[in-house]
Tab-separated table of C-alpha atoms in Angstrom:
chain	number	residue	atom	x	y	z
A	1	MET	CA	-12.992	-5.209	-17.961
A	2	PRO	CA	-9.914	-5.167	-20.300
A	3	THR	CA	-9.140	-8.335	-22.004
A	4	ALA	CA	-7.104	-6.857	-24.787
A	5	SER	CA	-3.659	-7.847	-25.125
A	6	ALA	CA	-2.373	-4.461	-25.970
A	7	GLY	CA	-2.637	-1.264	-24.177
A	8	THR	CA	-1.424	2.339	-24.305
A	9	TYR	CA	1.255	3.232	-21.851
A	10	LEU	CA	1.178	6.799	-20.707
A	11	PHE	CA	4.296	8.678	-19.839
A	12	GLY	CA	3.224	12.242	-19.426
A	13	ILE	CA	1.416	15.271	-20.829
A	14	VAL	CA	3.206	17.959	-22.940
A	15	PRO	CA	2.096	20.849	-25.135
A	16	ALA	CA	0.662	19.814	-28.533
A	17	ASP	CA	3.251	21.754	-30.682
A	18	VAL	CA	6.243	19.542	-29.851
A	19	GLU	CA	7.763	16.480	-31.790
A	20	VAL	CA	8.998	13.210	-30.330
A	21	ASP	CA	12.364	11.915	-31.415
A	22	PRO	CA	11.538	9.048	-33.696
A	23	ASP	CA	14.089	6.903	-31.961
A	24	ALA	CA	12.566	7.312	-28.594
A	25	ARG	CA	11.664	3.950	-27.035
A	26	GLY	CA	8.992	3.227	-24.518
A	27	VAL	CA	8.527	0.584	-21.850
A	28	GLY	CA	7.870	-3.158	-22.154
A	29	ASP	CA	9.407	-5.983	-24.062
A	30	PRO	CA	9.989	-5.178	-26.792
A	31	PRO	CA	9.786	-1.402	-26.170
A	32	GLY	CA	7.215	0.443	-28.374
A	33	THR	CA	7.870	3.530	-30.277
A	34	VAL	CA	6.999	6.727	-28.395
A	35	ARG	CA	4.430	8.909	-29.947
A	36	LEU	CA	2.198	11.746	-29.353
A	37	VAL	CA	-1.699	11.622	-28.985
A	38	ARG	CA	-2.718	15.147	-29.545
A	39	HIS	CA	-5.886	16.898	-28.391
A	40	GLY	CA	-6.354	20.748	-28.647
A	41	ASP	CA	-3.228	22.319	-27.275
A	42	ILE	CA	-1.954	19.359	-25.192
A	43	ALA	CA	-0.729	15.884	-26.040
A	44	ALA	CA	-0.127	12.711	-24.304
A	45	MET	CA	3.237	10.932	-24.713
A	46	VAL	CA	2.498	7.176	-25.081
A	47	SER	CA	3.799	4.010	-26.528
A	48	GLU	CA	2.069	0.605	-27.220
A	49	ILE	CA	2.582	-1.990	-24.747
A	50	ALA	CA	1.602	-5.770	-24.248
A	51	VAL	CA	-0.376	-6.046	-21.091
A	52	ASP	CA	0.068	-9.785	-20.560
A	53	ARG	CA	3.261	-9.285	-18.492
A	54	PRO	CA	3.924	-7.198	-15.630
A	55	LEU	CA	5.840	-4.073	-15.703
A	56	GLY	CA	8.495	-3.055	-13.460
A	57	ARG	CA	11.740	-4.459	-14.824
A	58	PRO	CA	14.646	-2.123	-14.081
A	59	GLN	CA	14.730	-1.070	-17.752
A	60	ASP	CA	11.056	-0.158	-17.669
A	61	LEU	CA	11.707	2.191	-14.755
A	62	LEU	CA	14.772	3.645	-16.503
A	63	ALA	CA	12.921	4.136	-19.759
A	64	HIS	CA	10.037	5.800	-18.112
A	65	GLU	CA	12.256	8.321	-16.232
A	66	ARG	CA	14.778	8.828	-18.989
A	67	LEU	CA	12.231	9.887	-21.513
A	68	LEU	CA	10.577	12.225	-18.991
A	69	ASP	CA	13.733	13.726	-17.964
A	70	ALA	CA	14.985	14.155	-21.579
A	71	THR	CA	11.635	15.843	-22.339
A	72	VAL	CA	11.808	18.347	-19.586
A	73	THR	CA	15.094	19.817	-20.950
A	74	GLU	CA	13.161	20.910	-23.957
A	75	VAL	CA	9.428	21.418	-23.116
A	76	PRO	CA	7.267	21.436	-20.054
A	77	VAL	CA	6.052	18.045	-19.139
A	78	LEU	CA	3.654	16.672	-16.507
A	79	PRO	CA	4.974	13.190	-15.569
A	80	VAL	CA	2.370	10.544	-15.117
A	81	ARG	CA	3.005	8.031	-12.293
A	82	PHE	CA	4.876	4.989	-13.375
A	83	GLY	CA	2.558	2.192	-14.643
A	84	ALA	CA	-0.420	3.890	-16.152
A	85	VAL	CA	-1.834	1.946	-19.051
A	86	LEU	CA	-4.991	2.874	-21.066
A	87	THR	CA	-6.997	0.858	-23.319
A	88	GLY	CA	-6.158	2.713	-26.469
A	89	THR	CA	-5.698	6.062	-28.275
A	90	ASP	CA	-9.314	6.765	-28.027
A	91	ALA	CA	-9.332	6.327	-24.341
A	92	VAL	CA	-6.428	8.657	-24.082
A	93	VAL	CA	-8.386	11.498	-25.722
A	94	ASP	CA	-11.841	10.752	-24.490
A	95	GLU	CA	-11.093	9.895	-20.919
A	96	LEU	CA	-8.040	11.942	-20.105
A	97	LEU	CA	-7.079	14.835	-22.500
A	98	ALA	CA	-10.508	16.005	-23.502
A	99	PRO	CA	-12.093	16.208	-20.029
A	100	ASN	CA	-8.981	17.767	-18.385
A	101	HIS	CA	-7.688	19.751	-21.197
A	102	ASP	CA	-7.809	23.206	-19.611
A	103	GLU	CA	-6.433	22.325	-16.288
A	104	LEU	CA	-3.550	20.173	-17.707
A	105	LEU	CA	-2.744	23.130	-20.146
A	106	ALA	CA	-2.751	25.550	-17.306
A	107	ALA	CA	-0.368	23.220	-15.473
A	108	LEU	CA	1.995	22.992	-18.307
A	109	ARG	CA	2.080	26.778	-18.721
A	110	GLU	CA	2.916	27.036	-14.968
A	111	LEU	CA	5.750	24.568	-15.285
A	112	ASP	CA	7.291	26.224	-18.499
A	113	GLY	CA	10.966	26.831	-17.934
A	114	LYS	CA	11.055	24.922	-14.668
A	115	ALA	CA	12.381	21.476	-13.685
A	116	GLN	CA	12.856	19.469	-10.603
A	117	TYR	CA	16.299	19.011	-8.983
A	118	VAL	CA	16.661	16.531	-6.295
A	119	VAL	CA	19.152	17.140	-3.569
A	120	LYS	CA	20.432	14.206	-1.646
A	121	SER	CA	22.790	14.263	1.184
A	122	ARG	CA	24.334	11.520	3.423
A	123	TYR	CA	26.383	11.778	6.612
A	124	VAL	CA	29.899	10.394	6.428
A	125	GLU	CA	29.573	7.716	9.055
A	126	ALA	CA	32.846	8.126	10.747
A	127	ALA	CA	32.435	11.913	11.017
A	128	VAL	CA	28.931	11.957	12.343
A	129	LEU	CA	29.786	9.316	14.893
A	130	GLY	CA	32.768	11.369	15.998
A	131	GLU	CA	30.486	14.387	16.384
A	132	ILE	CA	28.031	12.560	18.553
A	133	LEU	CA	30.716	10.926	20.687
A	134	ALA	CA	32.173	14.369	21.332
A	135	GLU	CA	28.789	15.961	22.089
A	136	GLN	CA	27.296	13.272	24.248
A	137	PRO	CA	29.416	12.178	27.314
A	138	GLU	CA	26.969	9.184	27.768
A	139	ALA	CA	27.765	7.922	24.286
A	140	ALA	CA	31.527	8.248	24.904
A	141	ARG	CA	31.020	6.327	28.246
A	142	LEU	CA	29.191	3.452	26.578
A	143	ARG	CA	31.859	3.386	23.897
A	144	ALA	CA	34.478	2.797	26.373
A	145	ALA	CA	32.401	0.274	28.145
A	146	ILE	CA	32.063	-1.976	25.051
A	147	ARG	CA	35.570	-1.495	23.813
A	148	GLY	CA	37.351	-4.838	23.430
A	149	LYS	CA	34.350	-6.805	24.896
A	150	SER	CA	32.346	-9.136	23.099
A	151	GLN	CA	28.971	-8.359	21.558
A	152	ASP	CA	27.118	-10.689	23.750
A	153	ALA	CA	28.597	-9.580	26.960
A	154	THR	CA	27.820	-5.841	26.127
A	155	ARG	CA	24.574	-6.205	24.266
A	156	GLY	CA	22.620	-3.839	26.596
A	157	GLU	CA	25.382	-1.096	26.372
A	158	ARG	CA	25.559	-1.481	22.551
A	159	VAL	CA	21.757	-1.180	22.088
A	160	ARG	CA	21.668	1.925	24.333
A	161	LEU	CA	24.646	3.323	22.342
A	162	GLY	CA	23.130	2.692	19.058
A	163	GLU	CA	19.890	4.232	20.266
A	164	LEU	CA	21.833	7.425	21.411
A	165	ILE	CA	23.352	7.673	17.969
A	166	THR	CA	20.217	7.089	16.094
A	167	GLN	CA	18.739	9.976	18.125
A	168	GLY	CA	21.750	12.074	17.645
A	169	ILE	CA	21.599	11.686	13.894
A	170	GLU	CA	17.934	12.520	13.947
A	171	ALA	CA	18.596	15.835	15.774
A	172	LYS	CA	21.347	16.695	13.409
A	173	ARG	CA	19.108	15.886	10.489
A	174	GLN	CA	16.490	18.303	11.719
A	175	VAL	CA	18.979	21.136	11.879
A	176	ASP	CA	20.708	20.208	8.648
A	177	VAL	CA	17.557	19.824	6.605
A	178	ARG	CA	16.691	23.482	7.531
A	179	ARG	CA	20.106	24.498	6.307
A	180	VAL	CA	19.642	22.787	2.955
A	181	VAL	CA	16.326	24.245	2.564
A	182	ALA	CA	17.658	27.659	3.303
A	183	VAL	CA	20.340	27.289	0.874
A	184	CYS	CA	18.073	26.216	-1.933
A	185	ASP	CA	15.293	28.563	-1.128
A	186	PRO	CA	16.327	31.649	-3.142
A	187	TYR	CA	16.382	29.541	-6.320
A	188	SER	CA	13.322	27.395	-5.865
A	189	VAL	CA	9.821	27.946	-6.893
A	190	SER	CA	8.569	25.117	-4.594
A	191	MET	CA	10.114	22.535	-2.456
A	192	ASP	CA	9.281	19.076	-1.203
A	193	VAL	CA	11.265	17.803	1.826
A	194	ARG	CA	11.346	13.932	1.570
A	195	GLU	CA	11.814	11.504	4.332
A	196	PRO	CA	15.200	9.965	4.894
A	197	ALA	CA	15.650	6.747	2.891
A	198	HIS	CA	18.565	5.615	4.844
A	199	GLU	CA	19.750	5.709	8.571
A	200	LEU	CA	22.671	7.980	7.403
A	201	ASP	CA	20.578	10.304	5.195
A	202	ALA	CA	20.887	13.917	6.079
A	203	ALA	CA	18.644	16.024	4.008
A	204	ASN	CA	16.709	14.963	0.902
A	205	LEU	CA	14.617	17.299	-0.930
A	206	ALA	CA	13.034	18.028	-4.221
A	207	VAL	CA	13.227	21.337	-5.543
A	208	LEU	CA	11.232	22.968	-8.455
A	209	ALA	CA	13.457	25.507	-9.933
A	210	LYS	CA	13.610	27.625	-13.030
A	211	THR	CA	16.180	26.033	-15.293
A	212	ALA	CA	17.603	29.503	-15.834
A	213	ASP	CA	18.663	29.424	-12.142
A	214	GLU	CA	20.267	26.035	-12.185
A	215	GLN	CA	23.732	27.296	-12.143
A	216	GLN	CA	23.107	29.399	-9.193
A	217	LEU	CA	21.573	26.510	-7.304
A	218	VAL	CA	24.584	24.367	-8.127
A	219	ARG	CA	26.920	27.101	-6.962
A	220	ALA	CA	25.065	27.524	-3.670
A	221	LEU	CA	25.228	23.733	-2.923
A	222	ASP	CA	28.760	23.689	-3.978
A	223	ASP	CA	29.526	26.145	-1.223
A	224	LEU	CA	27.649	24.076	1.185
A	225	ALA	CA	29.316	20.884	0.037
A	226	GLN	CA	32.662	22.658	0.645
A	227	GLU	CA	31.623	23.701	4.086
A	228	TRP	CA	30.396	20.183	4.923
A	229	ASP	CA	33.377	18.504	3.200
A	230	GLY	CA	34.251	15.184	4.996
A	231	ARG	CA	30.954	15.451	7.046
A	232	VAL	CA	28.195	15.172	4.527
A	233	LYS	CA	28.192	14.088	0.925
A	234	ILE	CA	25.826	16.079	-1.330
A	235	ARG	CA	24.497	14.857	-4.626
A	236	LEU	CA	22.262	16.717	-7.083
A	237	LEU	CA	20.077	15.053	-9.618
A	238	GLY	CA	18.454	16.973	-12.492
A	239	PRO	CA	17.095	18.472	-14.370
A	240	LEU	CA	14.302	16.028	-13.894
A	241	ALA	CA	10.622	16.030	-14.845
A	242	PRO	CA	8.680	17.647	-11.979
A	243	TYR	CA	7.577	14.244	-10.316
A	244	ASP	CA	7.060	15.674	-6.886
A	245	PHE	CA	5.056	18.518	-8.042
A	246	VAL	CA	2.492	17.437	-10.252
A	247	THR	CA	-0.080	15.916	-7.935
A	248	ASP	CA	-0.753	19.359	-6.505
A	249	LEU	CA	-1.558	20.670	-9.854
A	250	ARG	CA	-4.887	18.739	-10.246
A	251	PRO	CA	-7.798	18.668	-7.922
A	252	GLU	CA	-8.639	15.267	-6.476
A	253	GLY	CA	-11.120	13.223	-8.331
B	1	MET	CA	26.683	18.425	-18.999
B	2	THR	CA	27.684	20.742	-16.226
B	3	THR	CA	29.460	17.985	-14.229
B	4	ALA	CA	32.550	19.480	-12.665
B	5	VAL	CA	35.760	17.766	-12.964
B	6	GLN	CA	36.274	15.792	-9.786
B	7	GLN	CA	38.364	17.716	-7.291
B	8	ALA	CA	39.338	16.510	-3.810
B	9	GLY	CA	35.866	16.483	-2.431
B	10	GLY	CA	33.932	19.610	-1.501
B	11	THR	CA	31.783	19.767	-4.414
B	12	VAL	CA	28.275	18.677	-5.161
B	13	ASP	CA	28.335	15.240	-6.987
B	14	ARG	CA	26.190	15.409	-10.187
B	15	PRO	CA	25.868	11.922	-11.707
B	16	SER	CA	25.230	12.168	-15.433
B	17	SER	CA	22.778	9.535	-15.326
B	18	SER	CA	20.563	8.155	-12.536
B	19	SER	CA	21.258	4.793	-11.019
B	20	LEU	CA	18.335	2.353	-10.616
B	21	ALA	CA	18.242	3.209	-6.965
B	22	ASP	CA	17.792	6.873	-7.868
B	23	VAL	CA	15.226	6.101	-10.430
B	24	VAL	CA	13.251	4.039	-8.120
B	25	ASP	CA	13.507	6.746	-5.342
B	26	THR	CA	12.499	9.342	-7.910
B	27	ILE	CA	9.583	8.045	-9.768
B	28	LEU	CA	7.730	5.415	-7.528
B	29	ASP	CA	4.795	6.925	-5.895
B	30	LYS	CA	5.387	10.040	-7.696
B	31	GLY	CA	3.852	11.788	-10.728
B	32	LEU	CA	0.435	12.655	-11.951
B	33	VAL	CA	-2.208	10.075	-10.845
B	34	ILE	CA	-4.864	9.604	-13.434
B	35	ASP	CA	-8.475	8.866	-12.620
B	36	ALA	CA	-9.270	5.233	-11.717
B	37	TYR	CA	-11.722	5.147	-14.731
B	38	VAL	CA	-9.276	5.622	-17.442
B	39	ARG	CA	-6.426	3.465	-16.304
B	40	ILE	CA	-6.230	-0.202	-16.894
B	41	SER	CA	-3.568	-0.631	-14.388
B	42	LEU	CA	-1.240	0.556	-11.893
B	43	VAL	CA	-1.481	-3.121	-11.150
B	44	GLY	CA	0.869	-5.812	-12.381
B	45	ILE	CA	3.892	-3.761	-11.367
B	46	GLU	CA	6.589	-5.645	-9.638
B	47	LEU	CA	7.622	-3.391	-7.101
B	48	LEU	CA	11.394	-3.656	-6.656
B	49	THR	CA	11.765	-2.067	-3.367
B	50	ILE	CA	8.591	-0.581	-1.931
B	51	ASP	CA	10.399	-0.206	1.310
B	52	ALA	CA	13.295	1.549	-0.020
B	53	ARG	CA	12.487	4.755	1.553
B	54	ILE	CA	11.408	3.556	4.852
B	55	VAL	CA	13.892	3.805	7.786
B	56	VAL	CA	13.106	1.629	10.580
B	57	ALA	CA	15.186	2.353	13.686
B	58	SER	CA	15.597	-1.200	14.934
B	59	VAL	CA	17.846	-3.005	17.380
B	60	ASP	CA	19.773	-4.195	14.350
B	61	THR	CA	20.434	-0.620	13.477
B	62	TYR	CA	21.452	0.136	17.002
B	63	LEU	CA	23.840	-2.714	17.069
B	64	ARG	CA	25.345	-1.836	13.811
B	65	PHE	CA	25.950	1.736	14.968
B	66	ALA	CA	27.548	0.544	18.180
B	67	GLU	CA	29.938	-1.793	16.218
B	68	ALA	CA	30.748	1.170	13.895
B	69	VAL	CA	31.568	3.136	16.995
B	70	ASN	CA	33.595	0.301	18.363
B	71	ARG	CA	35.713	0.125	15.208
B	72	LEU	CA	35.816	3.890	14.815
B	73	ASP	CA	39.401	5.135	14.576
B	74	ILE	CA	40.216	7.015	17.810
B	75	ALA	CA	41.841	9.763	15.634
B	76	GLN	CA	38.319	10.532	14.506
B	77	ASP	CA	37.546	11.999	17.980
B	78	LYS	CA	37.186	15.640	18.315
B	79	ALA	CA	40.374	17.173	19.588
B	80	GLY	CA	40.102	19.396	22.574
B	81	LEU	CA	38.090	16.882	24.601
B	82	PRO	CA	40.885	15.473	26.790
B	83	GLU	CA	38.568	14.127	29.387
B	84	LEU	CA	36.694	12.125	26.845
B	85	VAL	CA	39.866	10.290	25.564
B	86	GLY	CA	41.513	10.287	28.955
B	87	ASP	CA	38.679	8.270	30.314
B	88	MET	CA	39.202	5.482	28.048
B	89	GLU	CA	40.864	2.331	29.232
B	90	HIS	CA	43.283	2.741	26.252
B	91	GLY	CA	44.786	6.131	26.886
B	92	GLY	CA	43.757	6.433	30.480
B	93	ALA	CA	45.797	3.511	31.851
B	94	LYS	CA	48.821	4.159	29.765
B	95	HIS	CA	49.243	7.880	30.298
B	96	LYS	CA	47.996	8.213	33.795
B	97	THR	CA	50.881	10.363	35.084
B	98	LYS	CA	50.748	12.742	32.229
B	99	GLY	CA	48.651	15.844	31.803
B	100	ALA	CA	45.390	15.087	30.436
B	101	LEU	CA	45.696	16.963	27.205
B	102	GLN	CA	49.204	15.417	26.528
B	103	GLY	CA	47.817	12.087	27.417
B	104	ALA	CA	45.037	12.478	24.979
B	105	LEU	CA	47.138	13.527	22.099
B	106	GLU	CA	49.567	10.692	22.649
B	107	ALA	CA	46.788	8.140	22.907
B	108	ALA	CA	45.315	9.418	19.747
B	109	GLY	CA	48.695	9.065	18.099
B	110	ASP	CA	49.266	5.471	19.482
B	111	THR	CA	45.926	4.519	18.252
B	112	VAL	CA	46.465	5.813	14.721
B	113	GLN	CA	49.848	3.758	14.635
B	114	GLU	CA	48.184	0.738	16.034
B	115	LEU	CA	45.209	0.712	13.743
B	116	VAL	CA	46.411	2.056	10.433
B	117	GLY	CA	47.903	-1.196	9.412
B	118	ASP	CA	45.194	-3.654	9.790
B	119	ARG	CA	42.071	-1.470	9.367
B	120	ARG	CA	40.497	0.336	6.424
B	121	GLU	CA	38.314	-2.501	5.562
B	122	PRO	CA	36.072	-1.912	2.618
B	123	GLU	CA	33.370	0.536	3.475
B	124	ARG	CA	30.062	-1.296	4.217
B	125	VAL	CA	27.183	-0.294	2.206
B	126	PRO	CA	24.107	-1.079	4.187
B	127	ARG	CA	21.901	-0.877	1.184
B	128	ARG	CA	19.282	-3.367	0.874
B	129	ARG	CA	19.647	-5.939	-1.790
B	130	ARG	CA	17.128	-5.738	-4.577
B	131	ARG	CA	15.586	-8.650	-6.204
B	132	ASP	CA	15.709	-6.857	-9.531
B	133	GLU	CA	18.306	-8.173	-12.162
B	134	GLU	CA	17.100	-11.810	-11.909
B	135	GLU	CA	14.502	-11.965	-14.717
B	136	ASP	CA	16.019	-9.735	-17.256
């Protein structure tokens, strides 16, 4: 069992023929310098880290993602899940790079020229409530029933109304997710539809796309944002490292 | 950066750097998982918000939505549904003698005037507080 006070934090896998910006900083406190551990045609992006204190401060998460996202704009990268620490450089080579060299290299080649984009969209509350009230007479009736009355006196009606609204949003979400998927599809290599993270979330999805297609993807989403102006707000994150798409690339075990 | 100059809505928002919430959402539980033999730890991670992406439909949610409806500006109602608005205690009583559509329109107008002054409270952001910044 590891008793060492230092470990090697692993960010991701990149092709061996790249350089790391000497100013790049890792995770931990103080953050270590980021360097490459090369083996054959691949390399692990790592930094030294003290293991006697837990990771997970906001700046650790930010540092992890920023380094990987900055990398993907230049070279393909396989992001490793946040928090992976190995016992040292030897372990990186002997236990990770050497035994998995060929499949990691194949995955890097497959990801060359591609990046992840995350589409997040959220309903504008007043607009979506208005839609549901207009579509569902029962909701409109309940609204009238609670109007001007105390919460306690109308608790049953309120719960029922809220339930109808939740179901109404869920139904809209199903339709709208399909729409966002259809809009992104022509520019996507792969897609991962994510679960909603918030009760007003519309569609959230991760898209793996060629960076050369980025402008077209943005334009297509701009058109949708225009169509949904005032109803759904759309955000686009990226280019990001392909966080959602790497677990597929390696067989289990 | 390809971020467009902000116009009056209708474009995709492209933040130039990710917020902490976005980062948590983007990287937690995602990325290549390396073999259990080679890693010391995925342990010792103080998870900030492991429940950040779980939406639980609860009575609290229902009550919050109901209250949001209660406070909803009547002008937000879809036009062309006079029976809806006409049914409301509000417009219904006041404009009983008028045609349904006309009553509806006036009811909407009244309400806008009534409400415009004292409403517009700051938008509620029902985002969970995170116990992050504490031990920087």
